[in-house]
Amino acid sequence: METTKNSSAPEAPPQRRIIRDRHEVSDFLVVLAENATREIVIFAPRLDGAYFNTSRFARALASFAARHRQNLARIVIEDAEQAIRDNDHLVGLCRRLSDFIHMRQVAEEHLGIHEMFVVVDHRGYLHQQDTARPDCVAHPHDGHEAVLLTQRFNELWDRSEPVVALRAVGL
């Protein structure tokens, strides 16, 4: 007996999930960046090169920046020296595409936050509530949680300072 799948049946909506595997986290971040249409925000005390310094993530971020002149990626980090030292792909993009990709250092009052999150277009996110633990909560289409994380990011961004070492050395 042959069964046919009803092609008009609605697909199940994407679900919130817990990701523990580092490769899966990296893949999810690339998919978020590839599907971004206007905004990417990233907060991390330390930029983990396994997530942010891969050629796949760099290509996705560069493609995002090139798609539209109003696209903007903003990154707030705590450890600027580590970010520059361990993330040459991302740092290179920040320098070459400085109108579209901005990196800033968190203000002194926000030092010591031990979480990482990435939000795309106020809808998709990945949130690691404690960077000492591998668990990340991820959802490609949860506007409510994404907006809350974006609001927190904006508070951090508003008090942050530019990473001076990213500026091109002039004569």
PDB file of C-alpha atoms in Angstrom:
ATOM      1  CA  MET A   1       0.000   0.000   0.000  1.00  0.00           C
ATOM      2  CA  GLU A   2       1.421   3.341  -1.029  1.00  0.00           C
ATOM      3  CA  THR A   3       0.862   6.376   1.140  1.00  0.00           C
ATOM      4  CA  THR A   4       1.053   9.882  -0.164  1.00  0.00           C
ATOM      5  CA  LYS A   5       2.059  12.838   1.868  1.00  0.00           C
ATOM      6  CA  ASN A   6      -0.356  15.714   1.800  1.00  0.00           C
ATOM      7  CA  SER A   7       1.726  18.545   0.357  1.00  0.00           C
ATOM      8  CA  SER A   8      -0.786  21.164   1.495  1.00  0.00           C
ATOM      9  CA  ALA A   9      -0.462  20.213   5.167  1.00  0.00           C
ATOM     10  CA  PRO A  10       1.183  22.983   7.157  1.00  0.00           C
ATOM     11  CA  GLU A  11       4.701  22.361   8.386  1.00  0.00           C
ATOM     12  CA  ALA A  12       5.270  22.279  12.115  1.00  0.00           C
ATOM     13  CA  PRO A  13       6.598  25.619  13.345  1.00  0.00           C
ATOM     14  CA  PRO A  14      10.252  25.660  14.398  1.00  0.00           C
ATOM     15  CA  GLN A  15      10.762  24.886  18.053  1.00  0.00           C
ATOM     16  CA  ARG A  16      13.007  26.264  20.738  1.00  0.00           C
ATOM     17  CA  ARG A  17      15.811  23.831  21.348  1.00  0.00           C
ATOM     18  CA  ILE A  18      18.812  23.256  23.554  1.00  0.00           C
ATOM     19  CA  ILE A  19      22.129  22.862  21.741  1.00  0.00           C
ATOM     20  CA  ARG A  20      25.131  21.429  23.567  1.00  0.00           C
ATOM     21  CA  ASP A  21      27.425  20.432  20.702  1.00  0.00           C
ATOM     22  CA  ARG A  22      29.920  23.157  19.678  1.00  0.00           C
ATOM     23  CA  HIS A  23      29.721  22.231  15.977  1.00  0.00           C
ATOM     24  CA  GLU A  24      25.953  22.468  16.077  1.00  0.00           C
ATOM     25  CA  VAL A  25      26.169  25.879  17.778  1.00  0.00           C
ATOM     26  CA  SER A  26      28.559  27.047  15.066  1.00  0.00           C
ATOM     27  CA  ASP A  27      26.240  25.751  12.329  1.00  0.00           C
ATOM     28  CA  PHE A  28      23.207  27.450  13.916  1.00  0.00           C
ATOM     29  CA  LEU A  29      25.065  30.784  14.093  1.00  0.00           C
ATOM     30  CA  VAL A  30      25.995  30.511  10.403  1.00  0.00           C
ATOM     31  CA  VAL A  31      22.366  29.786   9.467  1.00  0.00           C
ATOM     32  CA  LEU A  32      21.210  32.784  11.522  1.00  0.00           C
ATOM     33  CA  ALA A  33      23.710  35.057   9.751  1.00  0.00           C
ATOM     34  CA  GLU A  34      22.848  33.634   6.327  1.00  0.00           C
ATOM     35  CA  ASN A  35      19.148  34.333   6.902  1.00  0.00           C
ATOM     36  CA  ALA A  36      19.550  37.808   8.371  1.00  0.00           C
ATOM     37  CA  THR A  37      17.886  40.547   6.355  1.00  0.00           C
ATOM     38  CA  ARG A  38      18.565  43.751   8.336  1.00  0.00           C
ATOM     39  CA  GLU A  39      20.300  43.375  11.690  1.00  0.00           C
ATOM     40  CA  ILE A  40      22.657  41.084  13.578  1.00  0.00           C
ATOM     41  CA  VAL A  41      23.581  41.781  17.202  1.00  0.00           C
ATOM     42  CA  ILE A  42      26.182  39.803  19.115  1.00  0.00           C
ATOM     43  CA  PHE A  43      27.133  40.051  22.769  1.00  0.00           C
ATOM     44  CA  ALA A  44      29.941  37.911  24.137  1.00  0.00           C
ATOM     45  CA  PRO A  45      32.423  38.464  26.941  1.00  0.00           C
ATOM     46  CA  ARG A  46      34.981  36.603  24.779  1.00  0.00           C
ATOM     47  CA  LEU A  47      34.518  35.911  21.081  1.00  0.00           C
ATOM     48  CA  ASP A  48      34.935  32.164  20.743  1.00  0.00           C
ATOM     49  CA  GLY A  49      36.916  31.582  17.554  1.00  0.00           C
ATOM     50  CA  ALA A  50      35.171  28.235  17.038  1.00  0.00           C
ATOM     51  CA  TYR A  51      31.954  30.213  16.483  1.00  0.00           C
ATOM     52  CA  PHE A  52      32.968  33.605  15.143  1.00  0.00           C
ATOM     53  CA  ASN A  53      36.325  33.076  13.424  1.00  0.00           C
ATOM     54  CA  THR A  54      35.311  30.452  10.903  1.00  0.00           C
ATOM     55  CA  SER A  55      35.403  31.064   7.181  1.00  0.00           C
ATOM     56  CA  ARG A  56      31.711  30.016   6.979  1.00  0.00           C
ATOM     57  CA  PHE A  57      30.658  32.630   9.518  1.00  0.00           C
ATOM     58  CA  ALA A  58      32.853  35.269   7.864  1.00  0.00           C
ATOM     59  CA  ARG A  59      31.302  34.531   4.441  1.00  0.00           C
ATOM     60  CA  ALA A  60      27.788  34.700   5.882  1.00  0.00           C
ATOM     61  CA  LEU A  61      28.540  38.006   7.622  1.00  0.00           C
ATOM     62  CA  ALA A  62      30.205  39.521   4.543  1.00  0.00           C
ATOM     63  CA  SER A  63      27.271  38.422   2.380  1.00  0.00           C
ATOM     64  CA  PHE A  64      24.847  39.949   4.882  1.00  0.00           C
ATOM     65  CA  ALA A  65      26.733  43.257   4.787  1.00  0.00           C
ATOM     66  CA  ALA A  66      26.800  43.284   0.976  1.00  0.00           C
ATOM     67  CA  ARG A  67      23.077  42.529   0.504  1.00  0.00           C
ATOM     68  CA  HIS A  68      21.773  45.958   1.448  1.00  0.00           C
ATOM     69  CA  ARG A  69      23.375  49.271   2.314  1.00  0.00           C
ATOM     70  CA  GLN A  70      21.341  49.572   5.521  1.00  0.00           C
ATOM     71  CA  ASN A  71      22.284  46.161   6.898  1.00  0.00           C
ATOM     72  CA  LEU A  72      24.122  46.448  10.192  1.00  0.00           C
ATOM     73  CA  ALA A  73      25.928  43.986  12.423  1.00  0.00           C
ATOM     74  CA  ARG A  74      26.839  45.220  15.898  1.00  0.00           C
ATOM     75  CA  ILE A  75      29.092  43.341  18.292  1.00  0.00           C
ATOM     76  CA  VAL A  76      29.759  44.089  21.957  1.00  0.00           C
ATOM     77  CA  ILE A  77      32.560  42.219  23.669  1.00  0.00           C
ATOM     78  CA  GLU A  78      34.311  42.415  27.016  1.00  0.00           C
ATOM     79  CA  ASP A  79      37.800  41.234  26.126  1.00  0.00           C
ATOM     80  CA  ALA A  80      38.876  43.337  23.147  1.00  0.00           C
ATOM     81  CA  GLU A  81      42.465  42.072  23.173  1.00  0.00           C
ATOM     82  CA  GLN A  82      41.298  38.455  22.952  1.00  0.00           C
ATOM     83  CA  ALA A  83      38.770  39.305  20.248  1.00  0.00           C
ATOM     84  CA  ILE A  84      41.428  40.899  18.058  1.00  0.00           C
ATOM     85  CA  ARG A  85      44.062  38.259  18.760  1.00  0.00           C
ATOM     86  CA  ASP A  86      41.852  35.184  18.188  1.00  0.00           C
ATOM     87  CA  ASN A  87      39.378  36.323  15.509  1.00  0.00           C
ATOM     88  CA  ASP A  88      41.307  37.518  12.476  1.00  0.00           C
ATOM     89  CA  HIS A  89      38.465  36.722  10.017  1.00  0.00           C
ATOM     90  CA  LEU A  90      35.968  38.776  11.996  1.00  0.00           C
ATOM     91  CA  VAL A  91      38.420  41.587  12.765  1.00  0.00           C
ATOM     92  CA  GLY A  92      39.294  41.823   9.066  1.00  0.00           C
ATOM     93  CA  LEU A  93      35.610  42.185   8.219  1.00  0.00           C
ATOM     94  CA  CYS A  94      35.183  44.875  10.877  1.00  0.00           C
ATOM     95  CA  ARG A  95      38.024  46.825   9.301  1.00  0.00           C
ATOM     96  CA  ARG A  96      37.042  46.322   5.638  1.00  0.00           C
ATOM     97  CA  LEU A  97      33.292  46.704   6.126  1.00  0.00           C
ATOM     98  CA  SER A  98      33.333  49.296   8.901  1.00  0.00           C
ATOM     99  CA  ASP A  99      30.113  50.940   7.661  1.00  0.00           C
ATOM    100  CA  PHE A 100      28.227  47.656   8.161  1.00  0.00           C
ATOM    101  CA  ILE A 101      29.996  45.766  10.963  1.00  0.00           C
ATOM    102  CA  HIS A 102      30.771  47.544  14.236  1.00  0.00           C
ATOM    103  CA  MET A 103      32.548  46.150  17.285  1.00  0.00           C
ATOM    104  CA  ARG A 104      32.564  47.862  20.655  1.00  0.00           C
ATOM    105  CA  GLN A 105      33.850  47.082  24.122  1.00  0.00           C
ATOM    106  CA  VAL A 106      31.416  46.760  27.002  1.00  0.00           C
ATOM    107  CA  ALA A 107      31.405  49.545  29.588  1.00  0.00           C
ATOM    108  CA  GLU A 108      33.129  48.975  32.905  1.00  0.00           C
ATOM    109  CA  GLU A 109      29.769  48.816  34.688  1.00  0.00           C
ATOM    110  CA  HIS A 110      28.865  45.714  32.645  1.00  0.00           C
ATOM    111  CA  LEU A 111      32.094  43.773  33.099  1.00  0.00           C
ATOM    112  CA  GLY A 112      31.680  40.200  34.280  1.00  0.00           C
ATOM    113  CA  ILE A 113      28.543  39.181  32.410  1.00  0.00           C
ATOM    114  CA  HIS A 114      28.940  35.465  31.737  1.00  0.00           C
ATOM    115  CA  GLU A 115      26.526  34.934  28.874  1.00  0.00           C
ATOM    116  CA  MET A 116      26.626  35.106  25.104  1.00  0.00           C
ATOM    117  CA  PHE A 117      23.789  35.815  22.704  1.00  0.00           C
ATOM    118  CA  VAL A 118      23.239  36.473  19.024  1.00  0.00           C
ATOM    119  CA  VAL A 119      19.990  37.927  17.678  1.00  0.00           C
ATOM    120  CA  VAL A 120      18.985  38.339  14.057  1.00  0.00           C
ATOM    121  CA  ASP A 121      16.243  40.701  12.848  1.00  0.00           C
ATOM    122  CA  HIS A 122      14.374  40.702  16.181  1.00  0.00           C
ATOM    123  CA  ARG A 123      13.253  37.112  15.481  1.00  0.00           C
ATOM    124  CA  GLY A 124      15.953  34.428  15.631  1.00  0.00           C
ATOM    125  CA  TYR A 125      18.425  33.978  18.444  1.00  0.00           C
ATOM    126  CA  LEU A 126      20.982  31.802  20.156  1.00  0.00           C
ATOM    127  CA  HIS A 127      21.504  32.394  23.874  1.00  0.00           C
ATOM    128  CA  GLN A 128      24.157  30.789  26.062  1.00  0.00           C
ATOM    129  CA  GLN A 129      23.110  31.801  29.563  1.00  0.00           C
ATOM    130  CA  ASP A 130      26.417  30.799  31.139  1.00  0.00           C
ATOM    131  CA  THR A 131      29.566  30.686  29.009  1.00  0.00           C
ATOM    132  CA  ALA A 132      31.082  28.162  31.428  1.00  0.00           C
ATOM    133  CA  ARG A 133      28.390  25.642  30.406  1.00  0.00           C
ATOM    134  CA  PRO A 134      27.859  24.325  26.881  1.00  0.00           C
ATOM    135  CA  ASP A 135      24.048  24.660  26.861  1.00  0.00           C
ATOM    136  CA  CYS A 136      22.615  27.171  24.386  1.00  0.00           C
ATOM    137  CA  VAL A 137      18.949  27.943  23.843  1.00  0.00           C
ATOM    138  CA  ALA A 138      18.203  28.557  20.176  1.00  0.00           C
ATOM    139  CA  HIS A 139      15.145  29.444  18.142  1.00  0.00           C
ATOM    140  CA  PRO A 140      15.026  30.633  14.523  1.00  0.00           C
ATOM    141  CA  HIS A 141      11.641  32.419  14.884  1.00  0.00           C
ATOM    142  CA  ASP A 142      10.794  33.577  18.418  1.00  0.00           C
ATOM    143  CA  GLY A 143      10.164  37.288  18.176  1.00  0.00           C
ATOM    144  CA  HIS A 144       9.311  37.766  21.845  1.00  0.00           C
ATOM    145  CA  GLU A 145      12.572  36.388  23.276  1.00  0.00           C
ATOM    146  CA  ALA A 146      14.600  37.916  20.424  1.00  0.00           C
ATOM    147  CA  VAL A 147      13.198  41.375  21.156  1.00  0.00           C
ATOM    148  CA  LEU A 148      13.989  41.033  24.877  1.00  0.00           C
ATOM    149  CA  LEU A 149      17.590  40.052  24.091  1.00  0.00           C
ATOM    150  CA  THR A 150      17.881  42.907  21.576  1.00  0.00           C
ATOM    151  CA  GLN A 151      16.700  45.380  24.212  1.00  0.00           C
ATOM    152  CA  ARG A 152      19.385  44.125  26.597  1.00  0.00           C
ATOM    153  CA  PHE A 153      21.934  44.366  23.805  1.00  0.00           C
ATOM    154  CA  ASN A 154      20.920  47.973  23.064  1.00  0.00           C
ATOM    155  CA  GLU A 155      21.494  48.900  26.722  1.00  0.00           C
ATOM    156  CA  LEU A 156      24.984  47.381  26.537  1.00  0.00           C
ATOM    157  CA  TRP A 157      25.640  49.041  23.162  1.00  0.00           C
ATOM    158  CA  ASP A 158      24.557  52.497  24.356  1.00  0.00           C
ATOM    159  CA  ARG A 159      27.132  52.428  27.165  1.00  0.00           C
ATOM    160  CA  SER A 160      29.896  50.678  25.234  1.00  0.00           C
ATOM    161  CA  GLU A 161      32.990  52.233  23.685  1.00  0.00           C
ATOM    162  CA  PRO A 162      34.644  51.716  20.282  1.00  0.00           C
ATOM    163  CA  VAL A 163      37.492  49.227  20.136  1.00  0.00           C
ATOM    164  CA  VAL A 164      40.373  51.590  19.348  1.00  0.00           C
ATOM    165  CA  ALA A 165      42.638  48.821  18.043  1.00  0.00           C
ATOM    166  CA  LEU A 166      40.217  48.207  15.145  1.00  0.00           C
ATOM    167  CA  ARG A 167      40.882  51.608  13.619  1.00  0.00           C
ATOM    168  CA  ALA A 168      43.207  51.511  10.651  1.00  0.00           C
ATOM    169  CA  VAL A 169      46.606  52.970  11.341  1.00  0.00           C
ATOM    170  CA  GLY A 170      47.017  56.171   9.356  1.00  0.00           C
ATOM    171  CA  LEU A 171      50.020  58.226   8.375  1.00  0.00           C
TER     172      LEU A 171
END
